mmCIF file of C-alpha atoms and ligand atoms in Angstrom:
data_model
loop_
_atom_site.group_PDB
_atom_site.id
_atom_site.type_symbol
_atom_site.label_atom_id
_atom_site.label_comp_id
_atom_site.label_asym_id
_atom_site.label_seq_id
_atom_site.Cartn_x
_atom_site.Cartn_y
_atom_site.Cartn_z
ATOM 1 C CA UNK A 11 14.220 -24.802 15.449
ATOM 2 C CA UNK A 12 15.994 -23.931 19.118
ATOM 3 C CA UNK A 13 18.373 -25.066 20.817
ATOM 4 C CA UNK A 14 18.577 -28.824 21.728
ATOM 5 C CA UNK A 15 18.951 -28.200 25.303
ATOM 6 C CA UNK A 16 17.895 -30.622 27.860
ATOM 7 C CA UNK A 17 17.792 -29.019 31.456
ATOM 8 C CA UNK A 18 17.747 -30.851 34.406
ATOM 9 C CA UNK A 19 13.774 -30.519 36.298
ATOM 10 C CA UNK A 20 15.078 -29.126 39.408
ATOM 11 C CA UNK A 21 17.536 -26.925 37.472
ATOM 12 C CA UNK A 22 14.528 -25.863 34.987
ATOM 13 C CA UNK A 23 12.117 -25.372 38.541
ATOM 14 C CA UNK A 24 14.808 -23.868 39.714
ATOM 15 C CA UNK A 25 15.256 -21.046 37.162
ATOM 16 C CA UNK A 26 11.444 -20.535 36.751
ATOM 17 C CA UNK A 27 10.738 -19.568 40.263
ATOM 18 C CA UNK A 28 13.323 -17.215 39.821
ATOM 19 C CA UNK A 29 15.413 -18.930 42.641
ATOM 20 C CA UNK A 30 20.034 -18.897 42.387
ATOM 21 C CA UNK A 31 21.162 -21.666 39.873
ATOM 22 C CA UNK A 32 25.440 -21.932 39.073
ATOM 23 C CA UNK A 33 26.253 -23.033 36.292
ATOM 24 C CA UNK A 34 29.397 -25.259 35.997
ATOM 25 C CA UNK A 35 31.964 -26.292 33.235
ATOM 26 C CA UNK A 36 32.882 -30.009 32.057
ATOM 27 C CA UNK A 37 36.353 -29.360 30.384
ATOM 28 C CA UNK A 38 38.103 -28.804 33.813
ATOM 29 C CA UNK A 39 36.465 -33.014 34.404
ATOM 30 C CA UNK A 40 37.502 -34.341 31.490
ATOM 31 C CA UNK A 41 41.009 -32.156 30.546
ATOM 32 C CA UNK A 42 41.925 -30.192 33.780
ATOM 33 C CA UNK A 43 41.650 -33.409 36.278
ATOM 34 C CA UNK A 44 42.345 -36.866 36.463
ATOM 35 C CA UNK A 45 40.194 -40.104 36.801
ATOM 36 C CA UNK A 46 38.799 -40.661 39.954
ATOM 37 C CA UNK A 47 39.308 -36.669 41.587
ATOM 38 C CA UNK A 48 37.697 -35.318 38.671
ATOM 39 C CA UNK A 49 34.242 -36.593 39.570
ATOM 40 C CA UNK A 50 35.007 -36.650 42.976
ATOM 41 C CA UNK A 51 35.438 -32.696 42.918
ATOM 42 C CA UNK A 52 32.525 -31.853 40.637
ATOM 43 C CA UNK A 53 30.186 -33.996 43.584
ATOM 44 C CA UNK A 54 31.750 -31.892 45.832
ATOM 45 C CA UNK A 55 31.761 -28.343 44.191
ATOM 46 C CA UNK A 56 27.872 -29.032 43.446
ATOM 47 C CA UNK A 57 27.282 -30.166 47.359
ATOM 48 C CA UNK A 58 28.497 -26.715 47.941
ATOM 49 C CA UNK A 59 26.894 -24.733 45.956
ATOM 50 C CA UNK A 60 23.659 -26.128 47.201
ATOM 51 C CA UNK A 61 25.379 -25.569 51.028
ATOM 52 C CA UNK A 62 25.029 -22.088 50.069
ATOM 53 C CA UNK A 63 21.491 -22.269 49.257
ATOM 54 C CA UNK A 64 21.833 -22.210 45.137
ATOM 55 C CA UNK A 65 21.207 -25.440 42.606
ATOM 56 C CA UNK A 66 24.085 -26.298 40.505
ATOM 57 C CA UNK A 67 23.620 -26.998 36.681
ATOM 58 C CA UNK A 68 27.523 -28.609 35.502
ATOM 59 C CA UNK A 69 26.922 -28.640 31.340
ATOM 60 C CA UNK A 70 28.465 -31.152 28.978
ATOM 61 C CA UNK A 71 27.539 -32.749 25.714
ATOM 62 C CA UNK A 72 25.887 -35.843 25.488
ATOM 63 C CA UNK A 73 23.712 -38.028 22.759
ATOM 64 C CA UNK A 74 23.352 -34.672 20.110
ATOM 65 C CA UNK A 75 22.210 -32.556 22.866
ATOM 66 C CA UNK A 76 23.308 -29.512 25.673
ATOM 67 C CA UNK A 77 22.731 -30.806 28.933
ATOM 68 C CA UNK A 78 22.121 -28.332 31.757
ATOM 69 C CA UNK A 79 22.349 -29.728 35.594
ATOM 70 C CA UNK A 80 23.491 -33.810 35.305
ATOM 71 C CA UNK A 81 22.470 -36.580 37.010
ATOM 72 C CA UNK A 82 25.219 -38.706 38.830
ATOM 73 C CA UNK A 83 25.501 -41.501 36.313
ATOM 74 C CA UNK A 84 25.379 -38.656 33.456
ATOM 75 C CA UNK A 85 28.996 -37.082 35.769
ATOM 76 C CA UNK A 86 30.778 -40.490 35.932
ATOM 77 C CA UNK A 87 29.739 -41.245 32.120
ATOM 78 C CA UNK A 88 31.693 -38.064 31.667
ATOM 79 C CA UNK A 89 34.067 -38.473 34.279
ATOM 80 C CA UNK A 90 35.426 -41.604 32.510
ATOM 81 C CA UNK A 91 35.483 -40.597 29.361
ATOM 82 C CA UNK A 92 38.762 -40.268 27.507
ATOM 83 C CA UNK A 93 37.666 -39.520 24.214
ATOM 84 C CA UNK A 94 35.342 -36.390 25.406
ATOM 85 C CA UNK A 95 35.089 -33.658 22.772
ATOM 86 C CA UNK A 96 37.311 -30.271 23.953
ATOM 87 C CA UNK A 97 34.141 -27.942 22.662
ATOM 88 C CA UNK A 98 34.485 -24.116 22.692
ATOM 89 C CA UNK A 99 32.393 -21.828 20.534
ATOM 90 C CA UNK A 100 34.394 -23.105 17.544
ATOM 91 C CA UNK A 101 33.527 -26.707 18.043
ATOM 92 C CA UNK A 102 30.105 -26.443 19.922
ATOM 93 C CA UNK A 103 27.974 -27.457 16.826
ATOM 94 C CA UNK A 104 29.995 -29.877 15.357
ATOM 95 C CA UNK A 105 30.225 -31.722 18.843
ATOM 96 C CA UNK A 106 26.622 -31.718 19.021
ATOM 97 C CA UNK A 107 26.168 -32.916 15.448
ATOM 98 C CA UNK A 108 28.918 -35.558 15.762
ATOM 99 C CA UNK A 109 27.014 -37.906 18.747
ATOM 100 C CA UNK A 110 30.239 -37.807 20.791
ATOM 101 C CA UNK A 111 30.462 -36.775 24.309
ATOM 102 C CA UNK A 112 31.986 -32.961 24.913
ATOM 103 C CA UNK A 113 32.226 -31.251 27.237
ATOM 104 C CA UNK A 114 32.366 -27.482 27.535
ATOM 105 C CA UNK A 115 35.291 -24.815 27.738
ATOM 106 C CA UNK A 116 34.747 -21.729 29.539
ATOM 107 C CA UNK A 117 33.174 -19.909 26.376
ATOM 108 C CA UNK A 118 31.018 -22.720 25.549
ATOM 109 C CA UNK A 119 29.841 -22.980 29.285
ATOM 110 C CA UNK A 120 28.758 -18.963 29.112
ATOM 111 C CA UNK A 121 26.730 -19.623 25.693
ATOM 112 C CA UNK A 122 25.003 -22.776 27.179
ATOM 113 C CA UNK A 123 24.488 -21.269 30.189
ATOM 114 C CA UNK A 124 23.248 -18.271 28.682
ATOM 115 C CA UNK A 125 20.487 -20.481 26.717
ATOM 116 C CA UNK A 126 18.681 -22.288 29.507
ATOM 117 C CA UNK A 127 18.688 -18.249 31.408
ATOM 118 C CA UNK A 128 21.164 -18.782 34.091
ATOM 119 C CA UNK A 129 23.132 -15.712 35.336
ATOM 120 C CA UNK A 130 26.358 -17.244 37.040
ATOM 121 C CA UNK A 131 28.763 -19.443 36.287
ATOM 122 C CA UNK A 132 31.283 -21.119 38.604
ATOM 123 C CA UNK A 133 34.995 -22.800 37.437
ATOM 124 C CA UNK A 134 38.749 -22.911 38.358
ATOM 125 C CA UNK A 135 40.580 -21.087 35.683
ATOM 126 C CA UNK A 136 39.863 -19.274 32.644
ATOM 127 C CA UNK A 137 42.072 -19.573 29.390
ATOM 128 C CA UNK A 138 43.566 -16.627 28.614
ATOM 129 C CA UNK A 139 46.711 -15.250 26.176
ATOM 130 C CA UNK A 140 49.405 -17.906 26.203
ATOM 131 C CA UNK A 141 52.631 -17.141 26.864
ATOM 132 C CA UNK A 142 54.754 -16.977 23.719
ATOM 133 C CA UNK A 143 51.603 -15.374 21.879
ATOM 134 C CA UNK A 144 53.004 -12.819 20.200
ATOM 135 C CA UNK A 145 54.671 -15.533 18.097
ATOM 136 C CA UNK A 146 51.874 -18.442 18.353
ATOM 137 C CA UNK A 147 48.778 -16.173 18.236
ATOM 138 C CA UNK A 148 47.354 -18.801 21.098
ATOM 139 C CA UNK A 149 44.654 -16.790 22.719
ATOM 140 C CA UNK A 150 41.876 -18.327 24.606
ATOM 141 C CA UNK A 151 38.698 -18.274 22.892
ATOM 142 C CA UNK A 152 37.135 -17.314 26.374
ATOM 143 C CA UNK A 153 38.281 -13.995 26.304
ATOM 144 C CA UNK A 154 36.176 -12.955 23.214
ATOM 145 C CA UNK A 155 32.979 -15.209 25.062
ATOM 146 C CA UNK A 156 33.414 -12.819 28.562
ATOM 147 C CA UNK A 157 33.155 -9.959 26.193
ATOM 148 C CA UNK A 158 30.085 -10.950 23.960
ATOM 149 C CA UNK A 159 27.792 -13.581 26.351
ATOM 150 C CA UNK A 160 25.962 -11.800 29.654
ATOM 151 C CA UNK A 161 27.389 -14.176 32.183
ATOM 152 C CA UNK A 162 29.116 -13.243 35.332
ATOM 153 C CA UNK A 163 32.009 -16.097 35.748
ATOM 154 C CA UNK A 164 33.720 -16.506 38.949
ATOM 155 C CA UNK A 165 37.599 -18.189 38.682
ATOM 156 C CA UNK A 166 40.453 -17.962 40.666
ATOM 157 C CA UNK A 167 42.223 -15.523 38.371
ATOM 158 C CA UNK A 168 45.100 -16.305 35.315
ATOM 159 C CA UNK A 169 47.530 -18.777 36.004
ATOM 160 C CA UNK A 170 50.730 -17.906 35.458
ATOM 161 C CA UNK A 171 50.875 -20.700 32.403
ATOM 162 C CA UNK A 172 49.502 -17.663 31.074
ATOM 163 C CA UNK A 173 50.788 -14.229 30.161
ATOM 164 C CA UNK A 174 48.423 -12.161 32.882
ATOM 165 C CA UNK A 175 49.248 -8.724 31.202
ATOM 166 C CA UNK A 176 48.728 -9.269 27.990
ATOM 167 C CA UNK A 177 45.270 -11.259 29.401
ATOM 168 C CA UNK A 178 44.125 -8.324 31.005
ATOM 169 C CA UNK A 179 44.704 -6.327 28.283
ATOM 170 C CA UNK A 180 42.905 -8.191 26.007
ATOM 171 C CA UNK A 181 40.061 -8.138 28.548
ATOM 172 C CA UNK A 182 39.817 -4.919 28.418
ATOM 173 C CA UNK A 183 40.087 -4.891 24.731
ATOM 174 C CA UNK A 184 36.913 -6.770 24.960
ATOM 175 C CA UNK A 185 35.037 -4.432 27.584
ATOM 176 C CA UNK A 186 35.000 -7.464 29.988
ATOM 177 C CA UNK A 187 35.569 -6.163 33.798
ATOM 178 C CA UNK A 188 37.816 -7.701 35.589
ATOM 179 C CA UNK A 189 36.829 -7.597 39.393
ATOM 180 C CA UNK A 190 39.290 -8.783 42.079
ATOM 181 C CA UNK A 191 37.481 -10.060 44.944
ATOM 182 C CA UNK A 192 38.621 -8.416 48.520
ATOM 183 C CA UNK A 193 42.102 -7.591 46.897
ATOM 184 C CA UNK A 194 43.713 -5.670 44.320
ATOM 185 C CA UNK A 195 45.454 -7.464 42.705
ATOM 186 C CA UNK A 196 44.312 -9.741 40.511
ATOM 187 C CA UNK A 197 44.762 -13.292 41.590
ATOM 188 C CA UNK A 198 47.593 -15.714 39.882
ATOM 189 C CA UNK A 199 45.006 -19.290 40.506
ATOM 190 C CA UNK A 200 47.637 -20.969 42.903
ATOM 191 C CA UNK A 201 48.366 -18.237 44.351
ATOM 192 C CA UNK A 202 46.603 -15.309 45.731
ATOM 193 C CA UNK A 203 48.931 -12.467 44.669
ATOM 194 C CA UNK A 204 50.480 -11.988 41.206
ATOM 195 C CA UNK A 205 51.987 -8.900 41.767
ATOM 196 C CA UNK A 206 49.565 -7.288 39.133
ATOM 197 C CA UNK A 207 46.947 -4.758 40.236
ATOM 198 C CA UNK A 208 43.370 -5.518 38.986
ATOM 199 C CA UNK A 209 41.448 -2.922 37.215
ATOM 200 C CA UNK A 210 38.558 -3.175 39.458
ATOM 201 C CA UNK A 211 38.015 -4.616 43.175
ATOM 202 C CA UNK A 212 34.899 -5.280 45.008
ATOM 203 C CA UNK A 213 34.772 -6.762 48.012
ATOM 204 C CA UNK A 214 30.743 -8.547 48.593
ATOM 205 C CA UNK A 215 28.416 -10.587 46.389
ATOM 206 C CA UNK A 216 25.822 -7.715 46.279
ATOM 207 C CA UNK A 217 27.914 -5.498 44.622
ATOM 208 C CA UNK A 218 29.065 -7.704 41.914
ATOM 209 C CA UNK A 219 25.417 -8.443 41.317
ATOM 210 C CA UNK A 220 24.363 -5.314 41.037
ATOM 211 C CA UNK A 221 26.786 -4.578 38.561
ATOM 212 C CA UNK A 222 25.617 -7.559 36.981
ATOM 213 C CA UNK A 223 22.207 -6.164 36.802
ATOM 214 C CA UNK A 224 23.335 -3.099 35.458
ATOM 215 C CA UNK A 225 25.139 -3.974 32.679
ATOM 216 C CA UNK A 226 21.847 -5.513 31.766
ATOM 217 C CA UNK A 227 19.970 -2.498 32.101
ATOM 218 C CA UNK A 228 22.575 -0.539 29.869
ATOM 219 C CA UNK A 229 21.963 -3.482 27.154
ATOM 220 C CA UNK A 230 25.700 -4.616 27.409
ATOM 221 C CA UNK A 231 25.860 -7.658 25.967
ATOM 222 C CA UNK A 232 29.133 -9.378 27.480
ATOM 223 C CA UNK A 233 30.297 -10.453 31.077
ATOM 224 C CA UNK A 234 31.971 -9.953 34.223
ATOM 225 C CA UNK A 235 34.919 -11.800 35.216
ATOM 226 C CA UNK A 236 35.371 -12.161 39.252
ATOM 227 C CA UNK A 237 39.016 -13.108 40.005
ATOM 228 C CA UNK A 238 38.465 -14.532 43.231
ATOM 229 C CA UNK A 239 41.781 -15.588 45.157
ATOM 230 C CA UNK A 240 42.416 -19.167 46.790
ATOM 231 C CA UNK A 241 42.491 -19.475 50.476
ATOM 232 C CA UNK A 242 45.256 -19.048 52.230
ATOM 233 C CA UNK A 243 45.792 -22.236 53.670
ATOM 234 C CA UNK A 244 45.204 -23.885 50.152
ATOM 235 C CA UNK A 245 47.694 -21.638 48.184
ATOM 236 C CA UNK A 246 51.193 -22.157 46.653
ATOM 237 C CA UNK A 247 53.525 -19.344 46.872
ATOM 238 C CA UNK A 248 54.546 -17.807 43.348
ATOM 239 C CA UNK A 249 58.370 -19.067 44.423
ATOM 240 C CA UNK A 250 57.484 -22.315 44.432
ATOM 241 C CA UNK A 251 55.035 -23.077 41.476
ATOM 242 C CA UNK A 252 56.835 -20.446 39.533
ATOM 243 C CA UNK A 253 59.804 -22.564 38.536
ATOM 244 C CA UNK A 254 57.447 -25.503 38.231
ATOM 245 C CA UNK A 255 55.295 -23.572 35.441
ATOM 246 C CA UNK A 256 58.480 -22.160 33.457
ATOM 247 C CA UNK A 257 59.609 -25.863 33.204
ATOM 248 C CA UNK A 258 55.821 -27.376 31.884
ATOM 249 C CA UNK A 259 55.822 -24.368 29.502
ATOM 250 C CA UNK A 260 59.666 -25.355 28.450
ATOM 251 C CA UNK A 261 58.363 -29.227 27.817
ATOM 252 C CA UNK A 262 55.021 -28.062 25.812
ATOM 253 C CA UNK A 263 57.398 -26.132 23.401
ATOM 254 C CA UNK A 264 60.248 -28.868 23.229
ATOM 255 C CA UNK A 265 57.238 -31.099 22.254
ATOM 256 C CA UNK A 266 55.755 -29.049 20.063
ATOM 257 C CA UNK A 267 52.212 -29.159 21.989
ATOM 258 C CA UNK A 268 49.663 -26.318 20.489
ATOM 259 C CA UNK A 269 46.042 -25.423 20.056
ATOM 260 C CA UNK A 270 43.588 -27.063 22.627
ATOM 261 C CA UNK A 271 45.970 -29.640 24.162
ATOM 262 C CA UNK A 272 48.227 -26.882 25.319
ATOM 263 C CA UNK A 273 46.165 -26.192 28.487
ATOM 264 C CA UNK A 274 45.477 -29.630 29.613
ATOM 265 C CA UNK A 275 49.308 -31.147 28.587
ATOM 266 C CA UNK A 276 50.611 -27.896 31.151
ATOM 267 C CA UNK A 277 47.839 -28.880 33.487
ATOM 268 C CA UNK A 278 48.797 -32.583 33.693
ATOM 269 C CA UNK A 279 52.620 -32.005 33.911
ATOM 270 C CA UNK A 280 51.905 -29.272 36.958
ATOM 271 C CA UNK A 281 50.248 -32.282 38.922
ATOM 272 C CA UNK A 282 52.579 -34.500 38.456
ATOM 273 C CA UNK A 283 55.568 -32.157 39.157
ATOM 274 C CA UNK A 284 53.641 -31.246 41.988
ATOM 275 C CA UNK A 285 53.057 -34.679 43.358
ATOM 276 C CA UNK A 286 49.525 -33.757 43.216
ATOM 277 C CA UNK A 287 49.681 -30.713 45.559
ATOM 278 C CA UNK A 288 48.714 -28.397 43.120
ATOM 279 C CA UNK A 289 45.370 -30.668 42.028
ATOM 280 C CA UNK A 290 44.745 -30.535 45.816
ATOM 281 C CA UNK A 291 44.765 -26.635 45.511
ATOM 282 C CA UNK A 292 42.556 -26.749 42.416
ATOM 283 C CA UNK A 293 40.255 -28.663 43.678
ATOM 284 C CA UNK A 294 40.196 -26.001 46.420
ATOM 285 C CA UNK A 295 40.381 -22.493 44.311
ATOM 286 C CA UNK A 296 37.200 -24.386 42.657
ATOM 287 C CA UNK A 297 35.353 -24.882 45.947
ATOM 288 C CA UNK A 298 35.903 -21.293 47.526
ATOM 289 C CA UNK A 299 34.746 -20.054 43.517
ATOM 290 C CA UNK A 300 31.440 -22.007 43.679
ATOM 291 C CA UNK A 301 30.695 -20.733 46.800
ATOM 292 C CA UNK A 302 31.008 -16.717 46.111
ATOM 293 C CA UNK A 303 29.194 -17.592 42.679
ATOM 294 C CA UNK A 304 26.466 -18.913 44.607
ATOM 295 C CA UNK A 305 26.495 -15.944 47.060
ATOM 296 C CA UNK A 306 25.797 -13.622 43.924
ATOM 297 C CA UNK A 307 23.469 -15.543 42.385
ATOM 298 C CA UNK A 308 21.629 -15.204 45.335
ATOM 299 C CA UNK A 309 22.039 -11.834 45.425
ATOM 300 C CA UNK A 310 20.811 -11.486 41.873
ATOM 301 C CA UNK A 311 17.866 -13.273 42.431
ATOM 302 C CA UNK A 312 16.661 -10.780 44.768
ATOM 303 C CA UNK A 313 17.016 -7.933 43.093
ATOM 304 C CA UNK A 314 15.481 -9.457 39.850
HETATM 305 N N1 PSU B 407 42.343 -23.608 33.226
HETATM 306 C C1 PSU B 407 42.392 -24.504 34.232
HETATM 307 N N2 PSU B 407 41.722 -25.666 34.130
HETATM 308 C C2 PSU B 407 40.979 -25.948 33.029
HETATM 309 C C3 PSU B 407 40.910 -24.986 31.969
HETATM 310 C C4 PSU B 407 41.612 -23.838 32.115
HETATM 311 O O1 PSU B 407 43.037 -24.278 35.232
HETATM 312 O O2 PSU B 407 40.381 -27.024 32.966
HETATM 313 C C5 PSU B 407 40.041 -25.273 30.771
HETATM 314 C C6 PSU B 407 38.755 -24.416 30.822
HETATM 315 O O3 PSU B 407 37.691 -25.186 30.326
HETATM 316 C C7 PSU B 407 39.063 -23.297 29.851
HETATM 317 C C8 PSU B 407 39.897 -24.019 28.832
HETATM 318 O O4 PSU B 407 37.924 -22.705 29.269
HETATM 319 O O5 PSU B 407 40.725 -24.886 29.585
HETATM 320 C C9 PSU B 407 40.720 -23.078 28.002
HETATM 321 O O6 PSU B 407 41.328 -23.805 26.986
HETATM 322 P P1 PSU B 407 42.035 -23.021 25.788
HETATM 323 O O7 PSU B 407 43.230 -22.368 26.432
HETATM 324 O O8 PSU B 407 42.407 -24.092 24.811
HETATM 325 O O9 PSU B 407 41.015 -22.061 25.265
HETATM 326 MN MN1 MN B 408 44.495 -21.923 23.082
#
């Protein structure tokens, strides 16, 4: 009995000649975007990632089984569906068993991903400790996954929806590296400074790679996370989504929003405060990730 994975051919060619595949979550389509920009920037973040010379493999749920690398009907199927599945490690089986569509979190993207063999793993934003945990206990089951699954995930840092210290702390509870990329400190998702130095920095694909490979060869089973900040010409300033945040926290509490939806209901109320300017900049943050994740991929397959 394994796995009931189905992998794309050209993601499953791809991976046996030894040649860069990124692997890409579903959750930010079907809870971190609206209907029709959702699919419209998982088309684009795979076109870039094969720009860059690497295949991309996005992973959702569908019909009982793991799919690795979809087709385009398979992405508008689960582009325009409503009732997807939220599936981290917690849920992962049931979804499966249920029938329904899912799609994947963060930690259920690294343990799929880490089935079909695939090294890298692209997205926008990892969950993280909420703010208000100390009282709620909300804390991202992706922290735990980056410190137990080998899979190097590039996103653009912790949104400040989060508490970052108490995220990085947690992180390092877990013995998952945090790497800012060409900074030092670590990246707040909209915007590229948060005021918080990161506990490690590197500044070129190859070396995150090779620490990649490393941890392998030291038998360390969990992952690296590269906090890799949004472009300049894409990012908000912390004075102006700031105030925007404290108020889409402030509405999640006064409505009582908690578990799973909390990420998506902040997410949606952002956008809209926003007018859509910050889904313009996620969209973004998720290009420029795909695009360094694809750069060490590449790098890994050479050295491997
Ligand atoms: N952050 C975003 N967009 C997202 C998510 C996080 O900016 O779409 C999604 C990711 O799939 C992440 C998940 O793994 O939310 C975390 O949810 P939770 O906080 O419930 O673990
Ligand atoms: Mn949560």
């Amino acid at each position: 009995m394994t796995a009931p994975l189905t992998i794309h051919p050209e993601v499953a060619e791809t991976l046996a000649a030894n040649r860069p595949v990124v692997a890409l979550e579903s959750t930010i389509i079907t809870h971190g975007m609206p209907f029709p920009q959702n699919v419209e920037m998982a088309r684009s973040v795979e076109d870039a990632i094969r720009e860059r010379g690497a295949i991309p493999a996005t992973i959702a749920i569908l019909d009982g089984r793991i799919h690795v690398g979809l087709t385009a009907a398979e992405l508008d199927r689960l582009g325009q569906s409503p009732d997807a599945m939220k599936l981290s490690r917690a849920d992962l089986a049931v979804g499966l068993t249920s029938g329904r569509v899912g799609a994947t979190t963060v930690a259920a993207t690294m343990i799929c991903a880490k089935l079909a063999g695939i090294a890298v793993f692209a997205t926008g934003g990892i969950g993280g400790v909420h703010r208000g945990a100390e009282t709620t206990f909300d804390i991202s089951a992706d922290l735990p996954e980056l410190g137990a699954t080998a899979v190097t995930v590039v996103a653009a840092g912790a949104k400040a929806i989060l508490d970052i210290p108490k995220t990085l702390e947690v992180l390092e509870t877990n013995g998952v590296p945090v790497i800012a990329f060409g900074q030092d400190e670590i990246p707040a998702f909209w915007s590229r400074d948060s005021g918080i130095k990161a506990p490690l920095r590197m500044d070129t694909a190859a070396q995150i790679a090779e620490a990649h490979l490393m941890r392998t060869r030291l038998g360390l089973p969990g992952g690296q996370l590269v906090a890799n900040p949004i472009p300049q010409d894409h990012e908000i300033p912390r004075s102006e989504i700031d105030p925007v945040i404290e108020a889409a926290v402030k509405e999640a509490e006064q409505q009582g929003i908690a578990a799973k939806e909390v990420t998506p209901f902040l997410l949606d109320r952002i956008f809209k405060m926003t007018e859509g300017r910050s889904l313009d900049s996620n969209i973004q943050l998720v290009l420029n990730n795909a695009r360094l994740a694809a750069d060490i991929a590449k790098e890994i397959s050479v050295r491997s």
